[in-house]
Coordinates of C-alpha atoms and ligand atoms in Angstrom, one line a residue:
M1 CA 21.3 -42.2 9.1
L2 CA 19.0 -42.3 12.0
D3 CA 18.1 -39.0 13.6
L4 CA 18.5 -40.2 17.1
T5 CA 17.6 -37.1 19.0
I6 CA 15.7 -33.9 19.0
N7 CA 17.6 -31.0 20.5
K8 CA 19.8 -33.3 22.4
V9 CA 22.1 -32.1 25.1
H10 CA 23.3 -35.3 26.8
D11 CA 24.8 -36.1 23.5
E12 CA 28.0 -37.8 22.7
A13 CA 27.7 -36.4 19.2
R14 CA 27.8 -32.9 20.7
Q15 CA 31.2 -32.2 19.5
G16 CA 33.9 -30.8 21.6
E17 CA 34.3 -27.1 21.4
A18 CA 37.5 -25.2 21.8
F19 CA 37.6 -22.0 23.7
A20 CA 39.5 -18.8 24.1
P21 CA 38.2 -17.3 27.3
F22 CA 40.9 -14.7 27.8
A23 CA 40.6 -11.6 25.8
D24 CA 43.9 -10.1 27.1
D25 CA 47.4 -10.6 25.7
P26 CA 48.0 -14.3 25.1
N27 CA 51.8 -13.7 25.5
Q28 CA 51.4 -13.1 29.2
Y29 CA 50.9 -16.9 29.7
K30 CA 53.9 -19.2 29.8
K31 CA 52.0 -22.0 28.0
R32 CA 48.7 -22.5 26.2
F33 CA 46.0 -25.1 26.5
Y34 CA 43.2 -26.2 24.2
I35 CA 40.2 -28.1 25.6
E36 CA 37.4 -30.0 24.0
S37 CA 34.4 -31.2 25.9
Y38 CA 32.1 -34.2 25.1
G39 CA 28.9 -35.5 26.8
C40 CA 26.7 -33.9 29.3
Q41 CA 26.4 -30.4 30.6
M42 CA 28.3 -31.5 33.7
N43 CA 31.3 -32.1 31.6
F44 CA 31.1 -28.7 29.9
S45 CA 30.8 -27.2 33.4
D46 CA 33.9 -29.2 34.6
S47 CA 35.9 -27.9 31.6
E48 CA 35.3 -24.4 33.0
I49 CA 36.7 -25.5 36.4
V50 CA 39.7 -27.0 34.6
A51 CA 40.2 -23.8 32.7
S52 CA 40.3 -21.9 36.0
I53 CA 42.8 -24.3 37.6
L54 CA 45.1 -24.1 34.6
N55 CA 44.7 -20.3 34.4
E56 CA 45.8 -20.0 38.0
S57 CA 49.0 -21.9 37.2
G58 CA 49.8 -19.7 34.3
F59 CA 48.2 -21.4 31.3
G60 CA 46.2 -19.3 28.7
A61 CA 43.6 -20.9 26.5
T62 CA 43.7 -21.1 22.7
R63 CA 41.1 -22.0 20.1
N64 CA 43.7 -23.4 17.9
Y65 CA 45.0 -26.8 18.9
E66 CA 47.9 -26.5 16.5
E67 CA 49.5 -23.9 18.7
A68 CA 48.7 -25.5 22.0
D69 CA 51.3 -26.9 24.4
L70 CA 48.6 -28.9 26.1
V71 CA 45.6 -30.5 24.4
L72 CA 42.8 -31.8 26.7
L73 CA 39.8 -33.9 25.8
N74 CA 37.1 -34.0 28.5
T75 CA 35.4 -37.2 27.6
C76 CA 32.1 -39.1 28.0
S77 CA 31.5 -42.9 28.5
I78 CA 27.8 -43.0 28.6
R79 CA 27.4 -45.0 25.4
E80 CA 29.9 -46.9 23.3
K81 CA 29.6 -44.4 20.5
A82 CA 30.6 -41.5 22.8
E83 CA 33.9 -43.3 23.4
Q84 CA 34.4 -44.1 19.7
T85 CA 34.0 -40.4 18.9
V86 CA 36.9 -39.5 21.3
R87 CA 39.1 -42.3 19.9
K88 CA 38.6 -41.0 16.4
R89 CA 39.5 -37.5 17.6
L90 CA 42.7 -38.8 19.2
T91 CA 43.8 -40.0 15.7
D92 CA 43.6 -36.4 14.5
F93 CA 45.9 -35.3 17.3
R94 CA 48.4 -38.1 16.5
K95 CA 49.5 -36.4 13.3
I96 CA 49.9 -33.0 15.0
K97 CA 51.9 -34.5 17.8
E98 CA 54.2 -36.2 15.3
G99 CA 55.1 -32.7 14.1
R100 CA 55.3 -31.2 17.6
P101 CA 56.7 -33.8 20.0
G102 CA 56.6 -31.4 23.0
M103 CA 52.9 -31.1 22.9
L104 CA 51.1 -32.9 25.8
I105 CA 47.8 -34.7 25.4
G106 CA 45.5 -35.3 28.3
V107 CA 42.3 -37.3 28.5
L108 CA 40.0 -36.1 31.3
G109 CA 36.5 -37.0 32.4
C110 CA 34.5 -40.2 32.4
M111 CA 36.6 -42.2 29.8
A112 CA 39.7 -41.5 31.9
E113 CA 38.0 -42.8 35.0
R114 CA 36.6 -45.9 33.3
L115 CA 39.7 -47.0 31.5
K116 CA 42.4 -45.6 33.8
A117 CA 46.0 -46.5 33.0
K118 CA 44.7 -49.0 30.3
L119 CA 44.1 -45.9 28.2
L120 CA 47.8 -45.2 28.1
E121 CA 48.5 -48.6 26.6
E122 CA 45.7 -48.4 24.1
E123 CA 46.4 -44.8 23.0
K124 CA 50.1 -44.4 22.9
L125 CA 50.0 -40.6 22.2
V126 CA 48.2 -39.9 25.5
D127 CA 50.4 -38.4 28.2
M128 CA 47.9 -37.8 31.0
V129 CA 44.8 -39.6 32.3
V130 CA 42.9 -37.5 34.8
G131 CA 39.5 -38.5 36.4
P132 CA 36.7 -36.0 37.3
D133 CA 37.7 -35.7 40.9
A134 CA 41.4 -35.1 40.3
Y135 CA 41.5 -31.8 38.4
R136 CA 43.2 -29.9 41.2
T137 CA 46.2 -32.1 40.7
L138 CA 46.5 -31.1 37.0
P139 CA 49.4 -28.6 37.4
G140 CA 51.5 -31.3 39.1
L141 CA 50.5 -33.9 36.6
I142 CA 51.5 -31.6 33.8
E143 CA 54.9 -31.1 35.4
E144 CA 55.3 -34.8 35.7
A145 CA 54.3 -35.4 32.0
E146 CA 56.7 -32.6 30.9
T147 CA 59.6 -34.8 32.2
G148 CA 58.5 -37.5 29.8
Q149 CA 56.7 -39.7 32.3
K150 CA 53.1 -40.7 31.8
A151 CA 50.9 -39.1 34.5
V152 CA 47.7 -40.7 35.9
N153 CA 45.3 -39.6 38.7
V154 CA 41.9 -41.3 38.7
L155 CA 41.2 -41.2 42.4
L156 CA 37.6 -40.6 43.2
S157 CA 36.7 -38.5 46.2
R158 CA 33.8 -38.5 48.7
E159 CA 34.2 -34.7 49.3
E160 CA 35.5 -32.9 46.2
T161 CA 33.0 -30.4 44.8
Y162 CA 35.4 -27.7 43.6
A163 CA 33.2 -25.4 45.6
D164 CA 35.9 -22.7 46.0
I165 CA 36.9 -22.6 42.3
S166 CA 35.4 -19.8 40.2
P167 CA 34.8 -21.4 36.8
I168 CA 36.1 -19.5 33.8
R169 CA 33.1 -19.2 31.5
L170 CA 34.1 -20.7 28.2
D171 CA 32.5 -19.7 24.9
S172 CA 29.7 -18.1 26.9
N173 CA 26.8 -16.1 25.5
G174 CA 27.0 -13.9 28.5
V175 CA 23.4 -14.6 29.3
T176 CA 23.0 -18.2 30.5
A177 CA 25.4 -20.2 32.6
F178 CA 25.6 -23.7 34.3
V179 CA 26.4 -24.0 38.0
S180 CA 27.3 -27.3 39.3
I181 CA 25.6 -28.1 42.7
M182 CA 26.6 -31.7 43.3
R183 CA 28.7 -34.4 41.9
G184 CA 28.5 -38.2 41.5
C185 CA 25.4 -40.4 41.7
N186 CA 24.2 -43.0 44.2
N187 CA 21.4 -44.4 42.1
M188 CA 22.9 -47.4 40.5
C189 CA 20.6 -47.6 37.4
S190 CA 21.6 -50.9 36.0
F191 CA 22.5 -49.5 32.5
C192 CA 24.5 -46.6 33.7
V193 CA 28.3 -46.1 33.9
V194 CA 28.1 -42.8 35.8
P195 CA 28.3 -44.1 39.4
F196 CA 31.6 -45.8 38.3
T197 CA 33.0 -42.8 36.5
R198 CA 31.8 -40.0 38.8
G199 CA 31.7 -41.8 42.2
R200 CA 29.6 -41.2 45.2
E201 CA 27.1 -38.4 45.4
R202 CA 28.1 -35.3 47.3
S203 CA 26.5 -31.8 47.6
R204 CA 28.3 -28.6 47.2
D205 CA 28.2 -25.9 50.0
A206 CA 25.0 -24.0 49.5
E207 CA 26.5 -20.6 50.2
S208 CA 29.2 -21.1 47.5
I209 CA 26.4 -21.9 45.0
V210 CA 24.4 -18.9 45.9
K211 CA 27.5 -16.7 45.7
E212 CA 28.5 -18.1 42.3
C213 CA 24.9 -17.4 41.0
R214 CA 24.9 -13.9 42.5
D215 CA 28.3 -13.1 40.9
L216 CA 27.0 -14.3 37.6
Y217 CA 24.0 -12.0 37.9
N218 CA 26.2 -9.1 38.9
N219 CA 28.2 -9.8 35.7
G220 CA 25.1 -9.5 33.5
Y221 CA 24.0 -13.1 33.4
K222 CA 20.2 -13.6 33.4
E223 CA 19.8 -17.4 33.7
V224 CA 21.5 -20.1 35.7
T225 CA 21.0 -23.8 35.4
L226 CA 21.7 -25.8 38.5
L227 CA 23.4 -29.0 37.5
G228 CA 23.7 -32.4 39.1
Q229 CA 23.2 -36.0 38.1
N230 CA 20.3 -36.1 40.5
V231 CA 19.5 -32.6 41.7
D232 CA 16.5 -33.5 43.9
S233 CA 18.7 -35.4 46.3
Y234 CA 20.8 -32.3 47.0
Y235 CA 21.3 -32.1 50.7
Y236 CA 23.8 -29.9 52.5
V237 CA 24.4 -29.5 56.2
N238 CA 25.8 -26.2 57.2
E239 CA 27.2 -27.0 60.6
E240 CA 28.3 -23.4 61.4
K241 CA 24.8 -22.1 60.9
D242 CA 23.1 -25.3 62.1
E243 CA 21.1 -25.3 58.8
I244 CA 20.0 -28.1 56.5
V245 CA 19.5 -27.1 52.9
N246 CA 17.6 -29.5 50.6
F247 CA 17.0 -28.9 46.9
A248 CA 13.7 -26.9 47.4
N249 CA 15.5 -24.7 49.9
L250 CA 18.4 -24.2 47.5
L251 CA 16.1 -23.3 44.6
E252 CA 14.5 -20.7 46.7
K253 CA 17.8 -19.2 47.9
V254 CA 18.9 -18.8 44.2
A255 CA 15.5 -17.5 43.1
L256 CA 15.6 -14.8 45.7
I257 CA 18.9 -13.3 44.3
S258 CA 16.8 -11.3 41.9
P259 CA 13.4 -11.7 40.2
D260 CA 15.3 -10.9 37.0
L261 CA 17.5 -14.0 37.3
R262 CA 15.9 -17.1 35.8
V263 CA 16.6 -20.4 37.5
R264 CA 16.6 -23.8 35.8
F265 CA 17.8 -27.2 37.0
S266 CA 18.7 -30.6 35.6
T267 CA 18.4 -33.6 36.0
S268 CA 15.5 -34.8 38.2
H269 CA 15.0 -38.4 39.2
P270 CA 11.3 -39.1 39.2
K271 CA 11.7 -40.9 42.6
D272 CA 13.2 -37.9 44.3
I273 CA 11.3 -34.8 43.0
T274 CA 9.1 -33.7 45.9
D275 CA 5.9 -31.7 46.2
E276 CA 8.0 -29.2 48.1
V277 CA 10.1 -28.6 45.0
L278 CA 7.0 -28.3 42.8
H279 CA 5.4 -25.8 45.3
T280 CA 8.7 -23.8 45.4
M281 CA 8.6 -23.6 41.6
A282 CA 5.0 -22.4 41.7
R283 CA 5.8 -19.7 44.2
H284 CA 8.6 -18.1 42.2
E285 CA 7.9 -16.7 38.7
N286 CA 11.7 -16.8 37.9
I287 CA 12.0 -20.5 38.5
C288 CA 11.4 -21.8 35.1
K289 CA 8.4 -24.1 34.6
Y290 CA 10.3 -26.9 33.0
I291 CA 11.2 -30.3 34.3
H292 CA 13.5 -32.9 32.7
L293 CA 12.0 -36.1 34.1
P294 CA 13.7 -39.1 32.5
V295 CA 11.4 -42.1 32.3
Q296 CA 13.8 -44.5 30.5
S297 CA 11.0 -47.0 29.9
G298 CA 7.3 -47.1 30.2
N299 CA 7.1 -50.7 31.4
S300 CA 7.3 -51.7 35.0
R301 CA 9.2 -55.0 34.5
I302 CA 11.9 -53.2 32.5
L303 CA 12.0 -50.4 35.0
Q304 CA 12.7 -52.9 37.7
L305 CA 15.5 -54.5 35.6
M306 CA 16.8 -51.0 35.2
N307 CA 16.7 -50.5 38.9
R308 CA 14.8 -47.2 38.5
T309 CA 12.8 -47.8 41.7
Y310 CA 9.5 -46.7 40.3
T311 CA 6.7 -48.3 38.3
R312 CA 4.8 -47.1 35.2
E313 CA 1.9 -46.1 37.4
W314 CA 4.1 -44.2 39.9
Y315 CA 5.7 -42.2 37.1
M316 CA 2.3 -41.4 35.6
A317 CA 1.1 -40.2 39.0
K318 CA 4.2 -37.9 39.2
V319 CA 3.3 -36.4 35.8
D320 CA -0.3 -35.8 37.1
R321 CA 1.1 -34.1 40.2
I322 CA 3.3 -31.8 38.1
R323 CA 0.4 -30.9 35.9
E324 CA -1.8 -30.3 39.0
I325 CA 0.7 -28.0 40.8
L326 CA 2.3 -26.4 37.8
P327 CA -0.3 -26.2 34.9
G328 CA 1.5 -25.5 31.7
C329 CA 4.9 -26.8 32.9
G330 CA 7.2 -28.2 30.2
I331 CA 8.2 -31.8 30.7
S332 CA 11.0 -33.6 28.8
S333 CA 12.4 -37.1 29.1
D334 CA 15.3 -39.5 28.4
I335 CA 14.2 -42.8 26.8
I336 CA 16.2 -46.0 26.1
A337 CA 15.0 -48.4 23.4
G338 CA 15.8 -52.1 23.4
F339 CA 17.0 -52.7 27.0
C340 CA 17.8 -56.3 27.8
T341 CA 14.9 -58.7 27.2
E342 CA 12.4 -55.9 26.2
T343 CA 9.5 -57.4 24.3
E344 CA 7.4 -55.7 21.7
E345 CA 4.5 -55.2 24.2
E346 CA 6.9 -53.6 26.7
H347 CA 8.2 -51.3 23.9
Q348 CA 4.6 -50.4 23.3
D349 CA 4.3 -49.4 26.9
T350 CA 7.1 -46.9 26.4
L351 CA 5.2 -45.4 23.4
G352 CA 2.1 -45.3 25.6
I353 CA 3.7 -43.5 28.5
M354 CA 5.2 -40.9 26.0
E355 CA 1.6 -40.2 24.8
Y356 CA 0.4 -40.0 28.4
S357 CA 3.1 -37.6 29.5
K358 CA 3.0 -35.5 26.3
Y359 CA 6.7 -34.7 26.4
D360 CA 7.6 -31.5 24.8
M361 CA 11.0 -33.0 23.9
S362 CA 13.1 -36.1 24.6
Y363 CA 16.6 -37.4 24.4
M364 CA 16.3 -40.8 22.9
F365 CA 18.9 -43.6 22.7
F366 CA 19.1 -47.3 22.0
Y367 CA 20.6 -49.4 24.8
S368 CA 24.4 -49.6 24.7
E369 CA 26.0 -52.1 27.1
R370 CA 28.6 -50.6 29.3
P371 CA 31.3 -52.9 30.8
G372 CA 31.1 -53.2 34.6
T373 CA 27.5 -52.0 35.0
L374 CA 24.9 -54.1 36.8
A375 CA 23.1 -54.8 33.5
A376 CA 26.3 -56.0 31.8
R377 CA 27.1 -58.4 34.7
R378 CA 23.5 -59.7 35.2
Y379 CA 21.6 -59.5 31.9
T380 CA 22.2 -60.5 28.3
D381 CA 22.2 -57.6 25.8
D382 CA 19.8 -59.8 23.6
I383 CA 17.9 -57.3 21.5
P384 CA 19.3 -57.4 17.9
E385 CA 20.7 -54.1 16.8
E386 CA 18.1 -53.7 13.9
V387 CA 15.3 -54.2 16.4
K388 CA 16.8 -51.7 18.8
K389 CA 17.1 -49.2 15.9
R390 CA 13.6 -49.8 14.7
R391 CA 12.1 -49.3 18.1
L392 CA 14.2 -46.2 18.6
Q393 CA 12.9 -44.8 15.3
E394 CA 9.3 -45.4 16.4
I395 CA 10.1 -43.5 19.6
V396 CA 11.8 -40.7 17.6
D397 CA 8.8 -40.5 15.2
L398 CA 6.3 -40.3 18.1
Q399 CA 8.3 -37.7 19.9
G400 CA 8.4 -35.7 16.6
R401 CA 4.6 -35.7 16.5
L402 CA 4.3 -34.9 20.3
S403 CA 6.7 -32.0 19.9
K404 CA 4.8 -30.6 17.0
E405 CA 1.5 -31.0 18.8
S406 CA 2.9 -29.3 21.9
N407 CA 4.1 -26.4 19.8
E408 CA 0.8 -26.1 17.9
K409 CA -0.9 -25.6 21.2
D410 CA 1.2 -22.5 21.8
L411 CA 0.0 -20.8 18.7
G412 CA -1.6 -17.4 19.7
K413 CA -0.1 -17.5 23.2
T414 CA 2.2 -14.8 24.4
F415 CA 5.4 -15.7 26.4
K416 CA 8.0 -13.9 28.3
V417 CA 11.2 -14.6 26.5
L418 CA 14.9 -14.2 27.5
I419 CA 16.9 -13.1 24.5
E420 CA 20.0 -15.3 24.1
G421 CA 21.4 -13.9 20.9
N422 CA 20.9 -13.8 17.1
S423 CA 18.9 -16.5 15.5
K424 CA 21.1 -19.1 13.7
R425 CA 19.4 -18.3 10.4
S426 CA 19.4 -14.6 10.3
D427 CA 20.9 -11.6 12.1
N428 CA 17.6 -9.8 11.7
D429 CA 15.9 -12.2 14.1
W430 CA 16.4 -12.8 17.8
M431 CA 16.5 -16.3 19.4
G432 CA 15.4 -16.8 23.0
R433 CA 13.6 -19.3 25.3
N434 CA 10.4 -19.1 27.2
S435 CA 10.0 -20.4 30.8
Q436 CA 9.1 -23.9 29.4
N437 CA 12.5 -24.0 27.7
K438 CA 11.1 -23.8 24.2
V439 CA 13.2 -21.9 21.6
I440 CA 11.4 -18.9 20.1
V441 CA 12.7 -17.0 17.1
F442 CA 11.3 -13.6 16.2
P443 CA 12.1 -10.5 14.1
K444 CA 14.1 -7.8 15.9
E445 CA 12.0 -5.1 14.2
N446 CA 13.0 -1.5 15.2
Y447 CA 13.0 -2.2 18.9
N448 CA 16.3 -1.3 20.7
L449 CA 16.7 -4.7 22.3
K450 CA 19.9 -6.6 23.2
K451 CA 20.7 -10.1 24.3
G452 CA 20.0 -10.6 28.0
D453 CA 16.7 -8.5 27.7
Y454 CA 13.3 -9.9 28.4
V455 CA 10.5 -9.4 25.9
W456 CA 6.9 -10.6 25.4
V457 CA 6.5 -12.5 22.2
T458 CA 3.3 -13.9 20.6
V459 CA 3.6 -17.2 18.8
N460 CA 2.2 -17.1 15.2
D461 CA 3.9 -20.2 13.7
C462 CA 6.0 -23.2 14.6
T463 CA 8.0 -26.1 13.5
Q464 CA 8.6 -29.3 15.4
A465 CA 11.6 -27.8 17.2
T466 CA 11.0 -24.0 17.2
L467 CA 8.3 -21.5 17.9
I468 CA 8.1 -18.5 15.7
G469 CA 6.7 -15.2 16.9
K470 CA 6.4 -11.5 16.9
I471 CA 7.2 -9.0 19.6
Q472 CA 4.0 -8.1 21.6
K473 CA 5.4 -5.7 24.1
L474 CA 8.6 -4.8 25.9
E475 CA 9.2 -5.9 29.5
A476 CA 7.7 -3.4 31.9
Ligands
LIG501 N1 22.7 -47.0 26.9 C1 21.9 -46.1 26.3 N2 21.5 -44.9 26.9 C2 22.0 -44.7 28.1 N3 21.8 -43.7 29.0 C3 22.6 -43.9 30.1 N4 23.2 -45.1 30.0 C4 22.9 -45.6 28.8 C5 23.2 -46.8 28.1 N5 24.0 -47.7 28.6 C6 20.9 -42.6 28.7 C7 19.8 -42.5 29.8 C8 20.3 -41.3 30.6 C9 21.0 -40.4 29.6 C10 21.9 -39.4 30.2 O1 21.7 -41.3 28.8 O2 18.6 -42.2 29.1 O3 19.2 -40.6 31.3
LIG502 FE1 28.9 -38.9 29.8 FE2 27.6 -39.5 32.1 FE3 30.1 -38.8 32.2 FE4 28.3 -36.9 31.6 S1 28.5 -38.1 33.6 S2 30.2 -37.2 30.6 S3 26.9 -38.2 30.4 S4 29.3 -40.6 31.2

C-alpha cells in the first residue's frame, strides 16, 4: 500500500472518533447520541457544535454506538476515497440497526450537502441528511425522523457561523483546541468540492472568537488553532463599534489574551497571506511560527488550470518573504499529483518547488475528480491511475527526505515545547510541539511537570516525523 501522507490531518483516512464528553450521570439525558467525524479539522470542530446543540435539547453522548439512539456521521467529500470510507462504515451500522429498528442514523457534513436527498435513495438505512449550515435544525429533524419520516435539510446560508454556540470539547486533551473563525470558501479552485459543500465565505463575529479563546484559556487550555478554509480572507465589520477586523487584527486580539496562550491558524491561501499577517506573527512570541501554505502544483500552467490565481514564481517569492520576515518559520504544504493534462516536466516542477520551499511536512494526494467541480466539467481526468500513483510516490519520497533534512537541522537546538500528553510509545516520555509545529518526544525524568506546561527541550536525535530530546530547563 502507498503511504500517501506524512502526519496528515486533512485526511479522509483519519477515522471517525466517538466521544463521551459528559462525565456526569448519563441517565440524566433522555436519549443518547454517538458521533463520528471524518475529514478536515473544520469537520471535527463542527461535531463539537453539533454536540452542543444536541446537548441543549437533552441528548447525552456515548462512546458506544450499540447503545446510541442516534448515530451521526460527519462526513467528507474531498476525494472519492473519503466518501467510500463513509459508505463502508454505513454497512457496519446496517447490521446494528436491524437489531434496533428505533435507532436513527444521520449523515452530516459535506457528503450530505453534495448528495442531498439522493443519499436517502442510495443508503436506505439513513434517516436524516443534514448539511453543514443546518445543524441548528437538528432537534426538529430528529423529531421528524422519530415519526418515521425521512428528514433532510441541506440549505446553505450566507450568514450562519454558529458564533453564539459554545462547542462541547470532544475527546479533548485539555491543552489544545480548534476555534472556527469563518465558514465556506469563495476561491473556486477547479479541483475542489468545498465551495459546493460549504457554500459562500463568511466571517464570524470577532468578539465571539476572542471570547471563546479567552474561555478556553481560563479553562486551562494553552493553545488555540484558528480554523477556516481560507483564514487570510477573514474580514469582519463590527458596525456597533465602527471597527473593521482583518485576519492580522484578529490574530493580534487573540495573541493579546495572554502570552501563555499559543495561537496557530490554518489554512492560508498563498494569494491572501499578507505582510501585515507576517509582521503580526513576528511581533508576538505566542503566535506560532508555522504556516500551512498549500502549493498544490509547482507548475504555472497547471496552477492556472487549477484556478489558484498565482504562478510558480509568485509562490516562490511568497516563501522568500516568509523566510525574510520570519526566519526559522515552519512551512508545510498540500500537493496534488496527476492533475488533468499534467506532463512529466510539469510534475518535475512540483518536485522542484518542494525542494525550493524545503517543506517541513506535506499532505499529499493524487487527483480525484469530484462531480460538479469546474475541473470535472471542463477538463478530462486523463492521467492514468498508475502514473498518478507513481508521481505521488515520488512526491512522498521527496517529502520524506525534506522532512528528515529539516529535522536534522534542529539537532542541538533548544525549543520551547508545550506538553500535550504522554508519548504514544511510553508513559515515561512526554510528547509536545515546538512553535514550528514539530512533534518532540522527551523523557519525563524527575521533573514535576504536567500536560499544559511549557518546557525547554534540546534536540539530540530525530526520525523523519519526530524530534527526540532532553529537558534543558524549566520555563521561567
Ligand atoms: N483531488 C485530490 N486532492 C484534493 N484536494 C482537494 N480537492 C482534491 C481533489 N479533487 C486536496 C488539496 C487541498 C486538500 C485539503 O485536499 O490539496 O488543499
Ligand atoms: Fe472534507 Fe473539505 Fe468538507 Fe473538510 S471541507 S470535510 S476537507 S470536503
